[in-house]
PDB file of C-alpha atoms in Angstrom:
ATOM      1  CA  LEU D   1      10.195 -51.078 116.626  1.00  0.00           C
ATOM      2  CA  PRO D   2       9.810 -51.584 120.353  1.00  0.00           C
ATOM      3  CA  THR D   3       6.839 -49.822 122.094  1.00  0.00           C
ATOM      4  CA  SER D   4       9.010 -47.630 123.823  1.00  0.00           C
ATOM      5  CA  ASP D   5      10.736 -46.365 120.716  1.00  0.00           C
ATOM      6  CA  VAL D   6       7.831 -45.572 119.240  1.00  0.00           C
ATOM      7  CA  ALA D   7       5.276 -44.240 121.958  1.00  0.00           C
ATOM      8  CA  GLY D   8       7.546 -42.972 124.769  1.00  0.00           C
ATOM      9  CA  VAL D   9       6.387 -46.488 127.221  1.00  0.00           C
ATOM     10  CA  ASP D  10       7.867 -49.177 128.144  1.00  0.00           C
ATOM     11  CA  GLU D  11       4.835 -51.547 128.468  1.00  0.00           C
ATOM     12  CA  LEU D  12       1.320 -51.313 126.896  1.00  0.00           C
ATOM     13  CA  PRO D  13      -0.837 -50.848 129.668  1.00  0.00           C
ATOM     14  CA  GLU D  14      -3.945 -53.464 129.777  1.00  0.00           C
ATOM     15  CA  GLY D  15      -7.200 -51.812 127.688  1.00  0.00           C
ATOM     16  CA  LEU D  16      -5.172 -49.455 125.710  1.00  0.00           C
ATOM     17  CA  THR D  17      -3.767 -49.226 122.441  1.00  0.00           C
ATOM     18  CA  GLU D  18      -0.106 -48.527 121.650  1.00  0.00           C
ATOM     19  CA  LEU D  19      -1.249 -44.953 120.130  1.00  0.00           C
ATOM     20  CA  GLU D  20      -3.353 -43.811 123.089  1.00  0.00           C
ATOM     21  CA  ALA D  21      -0.633 -44.959 125.709  1.00  0.00           C
ATOM     22  CA  GLY D  22       1.906 -42.982 123.570  1.00  0.00           C
ATOM     23  CA  ILE D  23      -0.351 -39.823 123.602  1.00  0.00           C
ATOM     24  CA  LEU D  24      -0.488 -40.111 127.285  1.00  0.00           C
ATOM     25  CA  ALA D  25       3.360 -40.444 127.785  1.00  0.00           C
ATOM     26  CA  PHE D  26       3.488 -37.494 125.154  1.00  0.00           C
ATOM     27  CA  GLU D  27       1.317 -35.135 127.555  1.00  0.00           C
ATOM     28  CA  GLU D  28       3.499 -35.892 130.339  1.00  0.00           C
ATOM     29  CA  ARG D  29       6.469 -34.550 128.709  1.00  0.00           C
ATOM     30  CA  TRP D  30       5.733 -32.671 125.652  1.00  0.00           C
ATOM     31  CA  PHE D  31       6.893 -29.483 126.784  1.00  0.00           C
ATOM     32  CA  ALA D  32      10.643 -30.718 127.033  1.00  0.00           C
ATOM     33  CA  ALA D  33      10.144 -31.020 122.797  1.00  0.00           C
ATOM     34  CA  ASP D  34      12.358 -29.052 120.634  1.00  0.00           C
ATOM     35  CA  GLY D  35       9.548 -27.762 118.340  1.00  0.00           C
ATOM     36  CA  SER D  36       5.997 -26.393 118.580  1.00  0.00           C
ATOM     37  CA  LYS D  37       3.597 -29.098 120.236  1.00  0.00           C
ATOM     38  CA  ASP D  38       1.448 -29.507 117.046  1.00  0.00           C
ATOM     39  CA  ALA D  39       4.844 -29.944 115.073  1.00  0.00           C
ATOM     40  CA  GLU D  40       5.824 -32.722 117.583  1.00  0.00           C
ATOM     41  CA  ILE D  41       2.284 -34.450 117.425  1.00  0.00           C
ATOM     42  CA  ARG D  42       2.643 -34.767 113.440  1.00  0.00           C
ATOM     43  CA  ALA D  43       6.135 -35.837 113.687  1.00  0.00           C
ATOM     44  CA  ARG D  44       5.506 -38.527 116.473  1.00  0.00           C
ATOM     45  CA  PHE D  45       1.975 -39.539 115.933  1.00  0.00           C
ATOM     46  CA  GLU D  46       1.457 -38.747 112.032  1.00  0.00           C
ATOM     47  CA  LEU D  47      -1.896 -37.013 113.271  1.00  0.00           C
ATOM     48  CA  SER D  48      -3.105 -33.344 112.732  1.00  0.00           C
ATOM     49  CA  GLY D  49      -3.485 -31.448 116.016  1.00  0.00           C
ATOM     50  CA  PRO D  50      -7.531 -31.924 115.769  1.00  0.00           C
ATOM     51  CA  ARG D  51      -7.672 -35.413 115.150  1.00  0.00           C
ATOM     52  CA  TYR D  52      -4.966 -35.571 118.123  1.00  0.00           C
ATOM     53  CA  HIS D  53      -7.165 -33.884 120.493  1.00  0.00           C
ATOM     54  CA  GLN D  54     -10.125 -35.735 119.594  1.00  0.00           C
ATOM     55  CA  ILE D  55      -8.403 -38.884 120.841  1.00  0.00           C
ATOM     56  CA  LEU D  56      -7.054 -37.320 123.848  1.00  0.00           C
ATOM     57  CA  ASN D  57     -10.501 -36.246 124.842  1.00  0.00           C
ATOM     58  CA  ALA D  58     -12.014 -39.303 124.373  1.00  0.00           C
ATOM     59  CA  LEU D  59      -9.178 -40.767 126.202  1.00  0.00           C
ATOM     60  CA  LEU D  60      -9.347 -38.825 129.228  1.00  0.00           C
ATOM     61  CA  ASP D  61     -12.966 -40.217 129.424  1.00  0.00           C
ATOM     62  CA  ARG D  62     -11.586 -44.030 129.736  1.00  0.00           C
ATOM     63  CA  PRO D  63     -11.085 -45.625 133.221  1.00  0.00           C
ATOM     64  CA  GLU D  64      -7.946 -47.589 131.642  1.00  0.00           C
ATOM     65  CA  ALA D  65      -6.373 -44.040 130.995  1.00  0.00           C
ATOM     66  CA  LEU D  66      -7.256 -43.340 134.510  1.00  0.00           C
ATOM     67  CA  ALA D  67      -5.849 -46.111 135.787  1.00  0.00           C
ATOM     68  CA  TYR D  68      -2.692 -46.038 133.905  1.00  0.00           C
ATOM     69  CA  ARG D  69      -1.714 -42.524 134.510  1.00  0.00           C
ATOM     70  CA  PRO D  70      -3.936 -41.103 137.333  1.00  0.00           C
ATOM     71  CA  MET D  71      -2.259 -37.918 137.849  1.00  0.00           C
ATOM     72  CA  LEU D  72      -2.021 -36.915 134.365  1.00  0.00           C
ATOM     73  CA  VAL D  73      -5.405 -37.693 133.458  1.00  0.00           C
ATOM     74  CA  LYS D  74      -7.178 -35.812 136.278  1.00  0.00           C
ATOM     75  CA  ARG D  75      -5.142 -32.575 135.531  1.00  0.00           C
ATOM     76  CA  LEU D  76      -6.100 -32.965 131.982  1.00  0.00           C
ATOM     77  CA  ILE D  77      -9.723 -33.353 133.112  1.00  0.00           C
ATOM     78  CA  ARG D  78      -9.450 -30.169 135.215  1.00  0.00           C
ATOM     79  CA  LEU D  79      -7.659 -28.120 132.246  1.00  0.00           C
ATOM     80  CA  ARG D  80     -10.318 -29.220 129.994  1.00  0.00           C
ATOM     81  CA  ALA D  81     -13.346 -28.420 132.473  1.00  0.00           C
ATOM     82  CA  LYS D  82     -11.522 -24.982 133.038  1.00  0.00           C
ATOM     83  CA  ARG D  83     -11.173 -24.436 128.947  1.00  0.00           C
ATOM     84  CA  GLN D  84     -15.350 -25.469 128.721  1.00  0.00           C
ATOM     85  CA  GLN D  85     -15.953 -23.176 131.649  1.00  0.00           C
ATOM     86  CA  ASP D  86     -14.129 -20.256 130.070  1.00  0.00           C
ATOM     87  CA  ARG D  87     -15.717 -20.936 126.554  1.00  0.00           C
ATOM     88  CA  SER D  88     -19.306 -20.868 127.766  1.00  0.00           C
ATOM     89  CA  ALA D  89     -18.661 -17.531 130.341  1.00  0.00           C
ATOM     90  CA  ARG D  90     -17.325 -15.893 126.971  1.00  0.00           C
ATOM     91  CA  HIS D  91     -20.479 -17.313 124.904  1.00  0.00           C
ATOM     92  CA  LEU D  92     -22.738 -15.904 127.671  1.00  0.00           C
ATOM     93  CA  SER D  93     -21.285 -12.334 127.689  1.00  0.00           C
ATOM     94  CA  VAL D  94     -21.690 -11.966 123.968  1.00  0.00           C
ATOM     95  CA  ARG D  95     -25.209 -13.233 124.161  1.00  0.00           C
ATOM     96  CA  VAL D  96     -26.096 -10.993 127.434  1.00  0.00           C
ATOM     97  CA  GLY D  97     -24.129  -7.927 125.744  1.00  0.00           C
ATOM     98  CA  LEU D  98     -21.998  -7.680 129.014  1.00  0.00           C
TER      99      LEU D  98
END
């Protein structure tokens, strides 16, 4: 199958695999899918949710991903940082007993 049929991309960006480019393309428009995000991930990529997110998180730290989809990668990095900050705050409040 052509790359666009498999991953939702027209041309494979330099330095990224078909899977990685597909994951970034999926992140741009997964909300338009009919089913749940996890179900779409399993159907499109044949990956579990946790494995998909491992790949995505590693991808966010790569300059090739930033060059390919800068706005998306920056937004996802901000969301990841916010989630980490929220987790740290919850963990700290539990430890301190607030």
